[in-house]
Amino acid sequence: MPKITKIQAPAPPPSLTRAAAYSRVSDGKDAMLHSLSAQVSYYSALIQSTPGWQYIGTYADAALTGTKEDRPEFQRLLRDCRAGKIDVVLTKSISRFARNTVTLLETVRELKSLGVDIFFQEQNIHTMSGDGELMLTVLASYAQAESLSVSENCNWRIRKQFAEGKPTHSRAYGYLQEGETFTIIPEEAAVVRQIFVDYLSGMGILAIQKKLLEQGINFSKNGLAGLLRNEKYTGDLRLQKTYTQDHLSKRKVKNIGQLPQYLVSNNHPAIIDRATFDAVKAEIARRAAAHKLAPLNWGKYELTGKIRCGICGAPFGHKIAGSAPKYKKAVWSCHTYNTIGKAHCASQQIPDDILQAKVAEAGGMEGLMEILVPGHFQLIFAYEDGRRVDLTWRHPSRRDSWTPEMKDEARRRNLK
């Protein structure tokens, strides 16, 4: 009789818990960056020394705010969690993870639904535990209230300084600011005077920008426009031109009457005399009245802000190219190429219809983070889930681009 022996399958090796950490500091000062580096080293050693854990990495942001959108590493952490790469996330405290209670709870609930646990060391809370979310709600509300208190105290101190005529630190081309003292930088002051003279001689902002670039001096158009309006060059200071909208976003808002402003006359040595400054101010008003340009419609197009030139790094913008009505077409063009020419950026225009077709081919708009244009006829699509799609494109042949009306007109010309 044959002998039957049962062969027991070996037990599978225990699966490792894939652990990652998240750190954030609130500004880019050296001390804070050193603290961030120390946190990265600490979490790396902690996770790698814990039995049963596999170290995935530490995601670290040096961000001014605790909002999700301003933290690229936080966004990368979320993408990796959604992709199933992480089981547990370690972080120092609730305030380091998110200051906004709504943002915190939204993120915790999403990761919890994905089976990802978050451990807040300072509060000793695991989000996957039964009472984790209740404790988080209470503690996050407290952290948000504390952040508001700190922000209001800081704003009160700054506004008190403004009322006393004391400026905060701000970089003005042509000056070196040390505390409340402004010292003229001769080389930069000469450039400032040249800009004012050129503008009064009839040159436009774009022409001045090109002239400066030929001298190796890089100014944006907005930077030049702001320089020509800056009262600092006359020796005056206008304080509280902007203010912080709220303690969560930290967004700077232009002060157009919401708060008082303070003018400090003859505060420091002038670079531009008042007569020249007033003449430029009048010329700006004259040109604006003569042109009466329609306001720009920011955010009108779905792809606005998502396309970046891989040659110079500038964003792509939408415009209508072509002069004759039948040749006009919508295109996307690099800002540098479009404003100061191909000598400074050798990119090319991309027809809007072709770009829209390539977006659909890549996977559509959902989750699309960026379109990089590294060179001619090349497109790289980056998605929130980590996908990267490389595509090429070409201009249609002239025959393909002719409409029936254009063909009919050409036929009539040939008959004549």
Coordinates of C-alpha atoms in Angstrom, one line a residue:
M1 CA 0.0 0.0 0.0
P2 CA 1.5 3.4 -1.0
K3 CA 2.5 5.7 1.8
I4 CA 1.1 9.2 1.7
T5 CA 3.0 12.0 3.4
K6 CA 1.4 15.4 3.9
I7 CA 3.8 18.2 2.9
Q8 CA 3.2 21.3 4.9
A9 CA 3.7 24.6 3.0
P10 CA 6.2 26.8 4.8
A11 CA 4.6 29.8 6.5
P12 CA 4.9 33.0 4.6
P13 CA 7.3 35.5 6.0
P14 CA 5.6 38.1 8.1
S15 CA 4.7 41.2 6.1
L16 CA 6.4 44.4 7.1
T17 CA 4.5 47.5 8.0
R18 CA 5.5 50.2 5.5
A19 CA 6.2 53.3 7.5
A20 CA 6.9 56.9 6.5
A21 CA 7.2 60.2 8.3
Y22 CA 6.1 63.8 7.7
S23 CA 7.9 66.9 8.9
R24 CA 7.3 70.6 8.4
V25 CA 8.9 73.8 9.6
S26 CA 7.2 77.2 9.1
D27 CA 10.0 79.2 7.4
G28 CA 13.2 78.9 5.5
K29 CA 15.6 80.3 8.1
D30 CA 18.8 78.4 8.8
A31 CA 17.8 77.4 12.3
M32 CA 14.5 76.0 11.1
L33 CA 16.1 74.2 8.2
H34 CA 18.5 72.6 10.6
S35 CA 15.5 71.5 12.7
L36 CA 13.9 70.0 9.6
S37 CA 17.1 68.1 8.9
A38 CA 17.3 66.8 12.4
Q39 CA 13.7 65.6 12.2
V40 CA 14.4 63.7 9.0
S41 CA 17.4 62.0 10.6
Y42 CA 15.4 61.2 13.7
Y43 CA 12.5 59.5 11.9
S44 CA 14.8 57.6 9.5
A45 CA 16.6 56.1 12.5
L46 CA 13.4 55.4 14.5
I47 CA 11.6 53.6 11.7
Q48 CA 14.6 51.6 10.6
S49 CA 15.3 50.4 14.1
T50 CA 11.7 49.3 14.8
P51 CA 11.2 45.6 14.2
G52 CA 8.5 44.8 11.6
W53 CA 8.7 48.2 10.0
Q54 CA 10.0 49.0 6.5
Y55 CA 11.3 52.5 6.0
I56 CA 9.6 54.2 3.0
G57 CA 11.0 57.7 3.5
T58 CA 10.5 61.0 5.2
Y59 CA 8.5 63.7 3.5
A60 CA 9.7 67.2 4.6
D61 CA 8.3 70.7 3.8
A62 CA 9.8 74.1 4.6
A63 CA 6.4 75.8 4.1
L64 CA 5.1 79.1 5.4
T65 CA 1.6 77.8 5.8
G66 CA -0.1 74.6 7.0
T67 CA -2.4 74.4 3.9
K68 CA -2.2 71.4 1.7
E69 CA -1.7 73.3 -1.6
D70 CA 1.5 75.1 -0.4
R71 CA 3.3 71.8 0.6
P72 CA 4.6 69.8 -2.3
E73 CA 6.0 67.0 -0.1
F74 CA 2.7 66.7 1.7
Q75 CA 1.0 66.3 -1.7
R76 CA 3.6 63.6 -2.6
L77 CA 2.9 61.8 0.6
L78 CA -0.9 61.8 -0.2
R79 CA -0.2 60.4 -3.7
D80 CA 2.0 57.6 -2.3
C81 CA -0.7 56.7 0.2
R82 CA -3.3 56.6 -2.5
A83 CA -1.0 54.4 -4.6
G84 CA -0.9 51.9 -1.7
K85 CA 2.8 52.4 -0.9
I86 CA 2.4 53.3 2.8
D87 CA 0.7 51.7 5.8
V88 CA 1.5 54.2 8.6
V89 CA 2.6 57.8 8.8
L90 CA 4.5 59.2 11.8
T91 CA 4.4 63.0 12.5
K92 CA 5.5 65.1 15.4
S93 CA 2.2 66.9 16.2
I94 CA -1.2 68.0 14.9
S95 CA 0.0 71.5 14.2
R96 CA 2.9 70.2 12.0
F97 CA 0.5 68.0 10.0
A98 CA -2.2 70.7 9.4
R99 CA -3.3 73.8 11.3
N100 CA -6.8 73.9 9.7
T101 CA -9.2 71.6 11.5
V102 CA -11.2 70.9 8.2
T103 CA -8.0 70.1 6.3
L104 CA -6.8 67.8 9.0
L105 CA -10.1 65.8 9.3
E106 CA -10.5 65.6 5.5
T107 CA -7.0 64.1 5.2
V108 CA -7.3 61.8 8.2
R109 CA -10.6 60.4 6.9
E110 CA -9.3 59.9 3.4
L111 CA -6.2 58.0 4.6
K112 CA -8.3 56.0 7.1
S113 CA -10.5 54.9 4.3
L114 CA -7.3 53.7 2.5
G115 CA -6.2 51.8 5.6
V116 CA -3.4 54.2 6.4
D117 CA -2.8 55.0 10.1
I118 CA -1.4 58.4 11.2
F119 CA 0.4 58.5 14.5
F120 CA 0.8 61.9 16.2
Q121 CA 3.7 61.5 18.7
E122 CA 3.1 64.6 20.8
Q123 CA -0.6 63.8 21.4
N124 CA 0.0 60.0 21.4
I125 CA -3.0 59.5 19.0
H126 CA -3.4 56.7 16.3
T127 CA -6.1 57.7 13.8
M128 CA -7.1 54.1 13.3
S129 CA -8.0 53.8 17.0
G130 CA -11.7 54.0 18.0
D131 CA -11.6 57.4 19.7
G132 CA -8.8 58.8 17.5
E133 CA -11.0 61.1 15.4
L134 CA -12.9 62.6 18.4
M135 CA -9.6 63.4 20.1
L136 CA -8.2 64.9 16.9
T137 CA -11.3 67.1 16.4
V138 CA -10.9 68.6 19.9
L139 CA -7.1 69.0 19.8
A140 CA -7.1 70.3 16.2
S141 CA -9.6 73.0 17.1
Y142 CA -7.3 74.0 20.0
A143 CA -4.3 74.1 17.7
Q144 CA -6.2 76.3 15.2
A145 CA -7.2 78.7 17.9
E146 CA -3.7 78.9 19.2
S147 CA -2.4 79.6 15.7
L148 CA -5.0 82.4 15.4
S149 CA -3.9 83.9 18.7
V150 CA -0.2 83.9 17.7
S151 CA -1.0 85.4 14.3
E152 CA -3.1 88.2 15.9
N153 CA -0.4 89.1 18.3
C154 CA 2.2 89.2 15.5
N155 CA -0.2 91.4 13.4
W156 CA -0.7 93.8 16.3
R157 CA 3.0 94.2 16.8
I158 CA 3.6 94.9 13.1
R159 CA 0.8 97.4 12.9
K160 CA 2.0 99.2 16.0
Q161 CA 5.5 99.5 14.3
F162 CA 3.8 101.0 11.2
A163 CA 1.9 103.5 13.3
E164 CA 5.3 104.5 14.8
G165 CA 6.8 104.9 11.3
K166 CA 9.0 101.8 11.6
P167 CA 9.3 99.7 8.5
T168 CA 9.5 95.9 8.3
H169 CA 12.3 94.5 6.2
S170 CA 11.6 94.6 2.4
R171 CA 14.1 94.4 -0.5
A172 CA 14.1 97.5 -2.7
Y173 CA 16.5 97.4 -5.7
G174 CA 19.0 100.2 -5.2
Y175 CA 19.0 100.1 -1.4
L176 CA 20.5 98.0 1.4
Q177 CA 18.2 97.9 4.4
E178 CA 19.7 97.2 7.8
G179 CA 17.1 97.5 10.5
E180 CA 15.4 100.9 9.9
T181 CA 18.4 102.3 7.9
F182 CA 18.5 102.5 4.1
T183 CA 21.8 102.8 2.4
I184 CA 22.2 103.5 -1.4
I185 CA 23.9 100.8 -3.5
P186 CA 25.6 103.0 -6.2
E187 CA 25.6 100.4 -9.0
E188 CA 22.0 99.6 -8.5
A189 CA 21.0 103.2 -8.0
A190 CA 22.5 104.0 -11.5
V191 CA 20.2 101.4 -13.0
V192 CA 17.2 102.8 -11.3
R193 CA 17.9 106.3 -12.6
Q194 CA 18.4 104.8 -16.1
I195 CA 15.0 103.1 -15.9
F196 CA 13.3 106.4 -15.0
V197 CA 15.1 108.3 -17.7
D198 CA 14.3 105.7 -20.4
Y199 CA 10.6 105.7 -19.4
L200 CA 10.3 109.4 -19.7
S201 CA 12.1 109.3 -23.1
G202 CA 9.2 107.3 -24.4
M203 CA 10.4 103.7 -24.0
G204 CA 7.8 101.1 -22.9
I205 CA 8.2 98.6 -20.1
L206 CA 9.0 95.8 -22.6
A207 CA 11.7 97.9 -24.4
I208 CA 13.3 98.8 -21.0
Q209 CA 13.2 95.1 -20.0
K210 CA 15.0 94.0 -23.2
K211 CA 17.6 96.8 -22.8
L212 CA 18.4 95.7 -19.3
L213 CA 18.7 92.0 -20.4
E214 CA 21.3 93.1 -22.9
Q215 CA 23.2 94.5 -19.9
G216 CA 22.8 91.3 -18.0
I217 CA 20.2 92.7 -15.6
N218 CA 17.0 90.6 -15.3
F219 CA 13.8 92.4 -14.3
S220 CA 10.2 91.1 -14.9
K221 CA 7.7 93.5 -16.4
N222 CA 5.7 93.6 -13.2
G223 CA 9.0 94.3 -11.3
L224 CA 9.7 97.3 -13.6
A225 CA 6.2 98.6 -13.3
G226 CA 6.4 98.4 -9.5
L227 CA 9.8 100.1 -9.5
L228 CA 8.5 103.1 -11.4
R229 CA 5.7 103.5 -8.8
N230 CA 7.8 102.9 -5.7
E231 CA 7.9 106.0 -3.5
K232 CA 11.0 104.7 -1.7
Y233 CA 13.2 106.1 -4.4
T234 CA 12.1 109.6 -3.4
G235 CA 13.2 109.0 0.2
D236 CA 9.7 108.4 1.5
L237 CA 8.1 105.3 3.0
R238 CA 4.4 104.3 2.6
L239 CA 3.7 101.6 5.2
Q240 CA 1.1 98.8 5.3
K241 CA 0.6 98.7 1.5
T242 CA -0.4 95.0 2.0
Y243 CA -1.7 92.9 4.9
T244 CA -2.1 89.2 5.7
Q245 CA -5.6 88.0 4.8
D246 CA -5.8 85.3 7.5
H247 CA -3.6 83.1 9.7
L248 CA -4.2 80.0 7.7
S249 CA -3.4 80.9 4.1
K250 CA -0.9 83.7 5.0
R251 CA -1.9 85.3 1.7
K252 CA -0.8 88.9 1.2
V253 CA -3.7 91.2 0.1
K254 CA -3.3 94.7 -1.4
N255 CA -4.5 97.3 1.1
I256 CA -6.9 99.6 -0.7
G257 CA -8.6 101.1 2.3
Q258 CA -9.3 98.1 4.6
L259 CA -6.5 99.3 7.0
P260 CA -4.8 102.7 7.5
Q261 CA -1.6 103.4 5.7
Y262 CA 1.3 105.6 7.0
L263 CA 3.5 107.9 5.0
V264 CA 7.0 108.7 6.4
S265 CA 8.5 111.6 4.5
N266 CA 12.2 112.1 4.0
N267 CA 13.0 108.8 5.8
H268 CA 16.2 108.0 3.9
P269 CA 18.5 109.3 1.0
A270 CA 16.6 109.6 -2.3
I271 CA 17.7 108.1 -5.6
I272 CA 15.1 109.9 -7.7
D273 CA 14.2 113.6 -7.3
R274 CA 10.5 114.3 -6.7
A275 CA 10.1 116.2 -10.0
T276 CA 11.2 113.1 -12.0
F277 CA 9.1 110.8 -9.9
D278 CA 6.0 113.0 -10.4
A279 CA 6.7 113.2 -14.1
V280 CA 6.9 109.4 -14.4
K281 CA 3.6 109.1 -12.4
A282 CA 1.9 111.5 -14.8
E283 CA 3.3 109.7 -17.8
I284 CA 2.0 106.3 -16.5
A285 CA -1.5 107.9 -16.1
R286 CA -1.3 109.4 -19.6
R287 CA -0.4 106.1 -21.3
A288 CA -3.0 104.2 -19.3
A289 CA -5.7 106.6 -20.4
A290 CA -4.6 106.5 -24.0
H291 CA -4.6 102.7 -24.3
K292 CA -7.6 101.8 -22.0
L293 CA -6.7 98.2 -22.1
A294 CA -9.3 95.7 -21.1
P295 CA -8.6 93.9 -17.9
L296 CA -6.9 90.5 -18.2
N297 CA -9.3 87.5 -17.6
W298 CA -7.1 85.4 -15.4
G299 CA -8.1 81.7 -15.0
K300 CA -10.4 81.8 -18.1
Y301 CA -8.8 78.7 -19.6
E302 CA -8.7 75.3 -18.0
L303 CA -5.0 74.8 -18.7
T304 CA -3.9 78.2 -17.4
G305 CA -1.1 77.8 -14.8
K306 CA -0.6 74.1 -15.6
I307 CA 1.9 74.5 -18.6
R308 CA 5.6 75.1 -17.9
C309 CA 8.4 75.7 -20.3
G310 CA 11.2 73.2 -19.9
I311 CA 13.7 75.5 -21.5
C312 CA 13.4 78.7 -19.4
G313 CA 10.9 77.6 -16.7
A314 CA 8.3 80.3 -17.5
P315 CA 4.6 79.5 -17.7
F316 CA 2.8 79.2 -21.0
G317 CA -0.1 81.5 -21.7
H318 CA -3.1 81.5 -24.1
K319 CA -3.3 84.0 -27.0
I320 CA -4.7 84.4 -30.5
A321 CA -2.0 84.4 -33.1
G322 CA -2.2 85.6 -36.7
S323 CA -3.3 89.0 -38.1
A324 CA -5.8 88.3 -41.0
P325 CA -9.1 86.9 -39.7
K326 CA -8.9 83.7 -41.7
Y327 CA -5.4 82.9 -40.3
K328 CA -6.1 83.6 -36.6
K329 CA -5.8 80.6 -34.3
A330 CA -5.6 80.0 -30.6
V331 CA -2.1 79.0 -29.4
W332 CA -0.2 78.5 -26.1
S333 CA 3.1 80.3 -25.9
C334 CA 6.0 80.6 -23.4
H335 CA 5.8 83.9 -21.5
T336 CA 9.6 84.6 -22.1
Y337 CA 9.4 83.8 -25.8
N338 CA 6.2 85.8 -26.2
T339 CA 7.5 88.9 -24.4
I340 CA 11.3 89.2 -25.1
G341 CA 11.8 86.9 -28.0
K342 CA 13.4 83.6 -29.0
A343 CA 16.9 85.0 -28.3
H344 CA 16.0 84.4 -24.6
C345 CA 13.9 81.2 -25.0
A346 CA 13.9 78.9 -28.1
S347 CA 10.5 77.4 -27.3
Q348 CA 7.7 77.1 -29.8
Q349 CA 4.0 77.9 -29.9
I350 CA 1.6 75.0 -29.5
P351 CA -1.8 75.2 -31.2
D352 CA -4.7 74.9 -28.7
D353 CA -6.6 72.3 -30.6
I354 CA -3.5 70.0 -30.8
L355 CA -2.8 70.6 -27.0
Q356 CA -6.4 69.7 -26.1
A357 CA -6.2 66.5 -28.2
K358 CA -2.9 65.5 -26.4
V359 CA -4.5 66.2 -23.0
A360 CA -7.3 63.7 -23.9
E361 CA -4.7 61.2 -25.2
A362 CA -2.7 61.5 -21.9
G363 CA -5.6 60.8 -19.7
G364 CA -7.7 64.0 -19.4
M365 CA -7.8 66.9 -17.0
E366 CA -8.7 64.9 -13.8
G367 CA -5.7 64.8 -11.5
L368 CA -3.5 66.7 -14.0
M369 CA -0.8 68.6 -12.1
E370 CA 1.5 70.0 -14.8
I371 CA 2.4 69.8 -18.5
L372 CA 6.1 70.3 -19.1
V373 CA 7.3 71.4 -22.5
P374 CA 11.0 70.2 -22.6
G375 CA 11.6 71.0 -26.2
H376 CA 10.1 71.2 -29.7
F377 CA 7.2 68.8 -30.3
Q378 CA 7.5 67.3 -26.8
L379 CA 5.0 67.2 -23.9
I380 CA 5.3 65.6 -20.5
F381 CA 2.1 65.2 -18.5
A382 CA 2.4 64.7 -14.7
Y383 CA -0.6 63.5 -12.7
E384 CA -1.4 63.5 -8.9
D385 CA -1.3 59.7 -8.7
G386 CA 2.3 59.6 -9.9
R387 CA 1.7 58.9 -13.6
R388 CA 3.9 60.5 -16.2
V389 CA 2.9 60.4 -19.8
D390 CA 5.4 61.5 -22.5
L391 CA 3.9 62.4 -25.9
T392 CA 5.0 64.1 -29.1
W393 CA 3.0 66.2 -31.5
R394 CA 3.3 67.7 -35.0
H395 CA 1.8 70.4 -37.0
P396 CA -0.9 69.2 -39.4
S397 CA 0.0 69.4 -43.1
R398 CA -1.2 72.5 -44.9
R399 CA -3.8 70.5 -46.8
D400 CA -5.3 69.3 -43.5
S401 CA -5.5 72.8 -42.1
W402 CA -7.5 74.2 -45.1
T403 CA -11.2 74.8 -44.6
P404 CA -13.7 74.1 -47.4
E405 CA -14.0 77.9 -47.8
M406 CA -10.3 78.3 -48.2
K407 CA -10.2 75.5 -50.8
D408 CA -13.1 77.1 -52.7
E409 CA -11.4 80.5 -52.8
A410 CA -8.2 78.9 -54.1
R411 CA -10.1 77.1 -56.8
R412 CA -11.7 80.4 -58.0
R413 CA -8.3 82.1 -58.1
N414 CA -7.0 79.3 -60.3
L415 CA -9.9 79.5 -62.7
K416 CA -9.3 83.3 -63.1

